[in-house]
XYZ file of C-alpha atoms in Angstrom:
186
model
C -35.803 -35.487 -22.224
C -36.983 -36.159 -18.629
C -37.292 -33.671 -15.898
C -33.840 -32.466 -14.894
C -34.616 -32.519 -11.031
C -35.476 -36.268 -11.372
C -32.266 -37.399 -13.292
C -29.898 -34.949 -11.526
C -31.187 -36.242 -8.251
C -30.763 -39.977 -9.297
C -27.217 -39.481 -10.554
C -26.459 -37.471 -7.249
C -27.722 -40.210 -5.254
C -25.759 -42.940 -7.153
C -22.684 -40.742 -6.876
C -23.155 -40.564 -3.213
C -23.487 -44.277 -2.767
C -20.292 -44.929 -4.875
C -18.349 -42.208 -2.621
C -19.594 -43.907 0.512
C -18.346 -47.242 -0.799
C -15.054 -45.498 -1.450
C -14.916 -44.327 2.096
C -15.631 -40.930 1.285
C -18.175 -39.097 3.745
C -20.997 -37.805 1.967
C -23.489 -34.916 2.762
C -26.386 -34.247 0.159
C -27.864 -30.914 -0.072
C -30.996 -32.727 -1.001
C -32.134 -36.390 -1.191
C -35.587 -35.914 -2.466
C -37.737 -33.795 -4.761
C -37.610 -30.622 -2.648
C -35.998 -27.480 -3.866
C -33.239 -26.080 -1.490
C -32.506 -22.278 -1.829
C -29.173 -21.373 -3.280
C -28.027 -19.656 0.028
C -28.827 -22.784 1.985
C -26.829 -25.060 -0.457
C -23.912 -22.763 0.312
C -24.264 -22.964 3.862
C -24.268 -26.675 3.738
C -21.284 -26.750 1.600
C -19.443 -24.404 3.726
C -20.295 -26.121 6.975
C -17.983 -29.237 5.774
C -14.551 -29.493 6.813
C -12.003 -30.824 4.253
C -14.682 -31.022 1.577
C -15.474 -30.665 -2.011
C -18.842 -29.730 -3.661
C -20.076 -31.198 -6.745
C -23.412 -29.857 -8.205
C -24.979 -32.278 -10.594
C -27.321 -30.905 -13.385
C -28.419 -31.536 -16.986
C -28.241 -28.751 -19.381
C -31.264 -27.397 -21.749
C -31.043 -25.104 -24.836
C -33.185 -23.801 -27.394
C -30.892 -25.234 -30.010
C -31.697 -28.802 -30.060
C -28.290 -29.789 -31.650
C -26.500 -28.380 -28.438
C -24.768 -31.322 -26.754
C -21.921 -32.417 -24.389
C -20.662 -32.456 -20.735
C -19.562 -29.226 -19.495
C -17.883 -28.610 -15.909
C -17.836 -25.354 -14.278
C -15.721 -23.798 -11.468
C -15.097 -20.511 -9.879
C -11.866 -20.392 -8.140
C -8.228 -21.736 -8.725
C -8.514 -24.462 -5.933
C -11.316 -26.021 -8.027
C -9.574 -26.153 -11.677
C -8.062 -29.695 -10.959
C -11.225 -31.199 -9.956
C -13.129 -29.725 -12.635
C -10.610 -30.806 -15.384
C -10.463 -34.300 -13.813
C -14.071 -34.786 -13.827
C -14.369 -33.568 -17.460
C -11.422 -35.808 -18.521
C -13.318 -38.943 -16.854
C -16.726 -38.091 -18.500
C -14.942 -38.089 -21.700
C -14.061 -41.731 -21.290
C -17.787 -42.431 -22.060
C -18.357 -43.743 -25.382
C -19.817 -41.210 -28.007
C -19.479 -38.312 -25.447
C -19.080 -34.746 -26.530
C -16.583 -32.299 -24.911
C -18.525 -29.164 -23.986
C -15.355 -27.960 -22.057
C -14.260 -26.793 -18.667
C -15.365 -23.358 -17.941
C -15.334 -20.560 -15.217
C -18.558 -19.398 -14.024
C -19.963 -16.909 -11.254
C -22.562 -19.247 -10.028
C -23.433 -18.516 -6.432
C -22.765 -22.212 -5.280
C -19.212 -21.812 -6.668
C -18.389 -18.393 -6.205
C -19.330 -18.438 -2.175
C -17.626 -21.923 -1.697
C -14.788 -21.989 0.913
C -13.820 -25.555 -0.654
C -12.966 -26.730 -3.934
C -16.599 -26.524 -5.880
C -17.662 -27.515 -9.376
C -20.807 -27.697 -11.252
C -21.114 -30.687 -13.735
C -23.770 -30.424 -16.657
C -24.138 -34.069 -17.652
C -25.476 -33.449 -21.078
C -28.446 -31.586 -22.831
C -31.956 -32.996 -22.234
C -33.217 -30.955 -24.948
C -30.844 -33.015 -27.418
C -32.782 -35.953 -28.608
C -29.668 -38.356 -28.183
C -28.697 -37.039 -24.821
C -32.071 -36.733 -23.477
C -32.645 -40.305 -24.497
C -29.399 -41.366 -22.679
C -30.599 -39.777 -19.418
C -33.559 -41.669 -19.336
C -31.569 -44.941 -18.974
C -30.616 -45.898 -15.543
C -27.453 -47.618 -16.806
C -26.367 -44.511 -18.415
C -27.019 -42.371 -15.019
C -25.054 -45.090 -13.320
C -22.156 -44.663 -15.737
C -22.118 -40.781 -15.064
C -22.258 -41.363 -11.364
C -19.269 -43.808 -11.616
C -17.101 -41.469 -13.809
C -17.615 -38.431 -11.514
C -16.882 -40.592 -8.375
C -13.798 -41.922 -9.992
C -12.667 -38.296 -10.497
C -13.608 -37.148 -6.957
C -11.766 -40.456 -5.503
C -8.657 -40.033 -7.690
C -8.519 -36.214 -6.629
C -8.654 -37.223 -3.128
C -6.389 -40.606 -2.795
C -4.535 -40.457 -6.145
C -4.945 -42.149 -9.506
C -5.740 -46.033 -9.751
C -7.355 -46.196 -6.267
C -10.933 -46.013 -7.467
C -12.475 -49.461 -8.571
C -15.732 -49.455 -10.660
C -18.567 -51.920 -9.945
C -18.330 -55.176 -11.963
C -21.208 -54.070 -14.211
C -19.469 -50.867 -15.179
C -16.059 -52.539 -15.603
C -17.764 -55.196 -17.843
C -19.391 -52.242 -20.038
C -15.928 -50.695 -20.561
C -13.926 -53.629 -21.654
C -12.709 -53.684 -25.305
C -14.875 -55.774 -27.865
C -11.987 -58.402 -27.947
C -12.325 -59.345 -24.535
C -14.453 -62.392 -23.681
C -17.747 -61.476 -22.079
C -17.589 -57.847 -22.931
C -20.257 -55.570 -24.323
C -20.227 -52.086 -25.624
C -21.992 -49.082 -24.071
C -23.675 -47.193 -26.793
C -26.285 -44.390 -26.942
C -29.791 -45.695 -27.420
C -30.748 -45.853 -31.018
C -27.119 -46.268 -32.109
C -26.822 -50.062 -32.562
């Protein structure tokens, strides 16, 4: 698959834009191809008031068949957000559920706000790596994560996906609809 730092940053930037469009103040720990040390990321997240912290990643494994979305949290206040994000990601056609798990990651463990880490699939898996190359797929990932965050903050049914995402999710029986399928599955 593509380099994780590139696709993760792209999804995060798209997510940030969607959250700003939903009137949620967004602070990025990075907005370019630079490494931010973990302690600096924790300082940035803990400096924010009434915040949630969402760390975007793509997974890798020596086992090429490993696949699926995974969402991690450390503390009780983060459980609902982790579950909501995982649930929204599972609405993506042909998605695999890697589950919601506790983890002792520094950015989660030291957070003073609800904090989750989202693995948006395995770049080492041929199908998921190919999907990550597609900007429309990355847009869909950002959209699902944004929907979860907005609903966590404001309640269900508040988030409105952009028209192109809504069109991709309509059922085949609707006029003008299209199906979102992984590359190579048509």
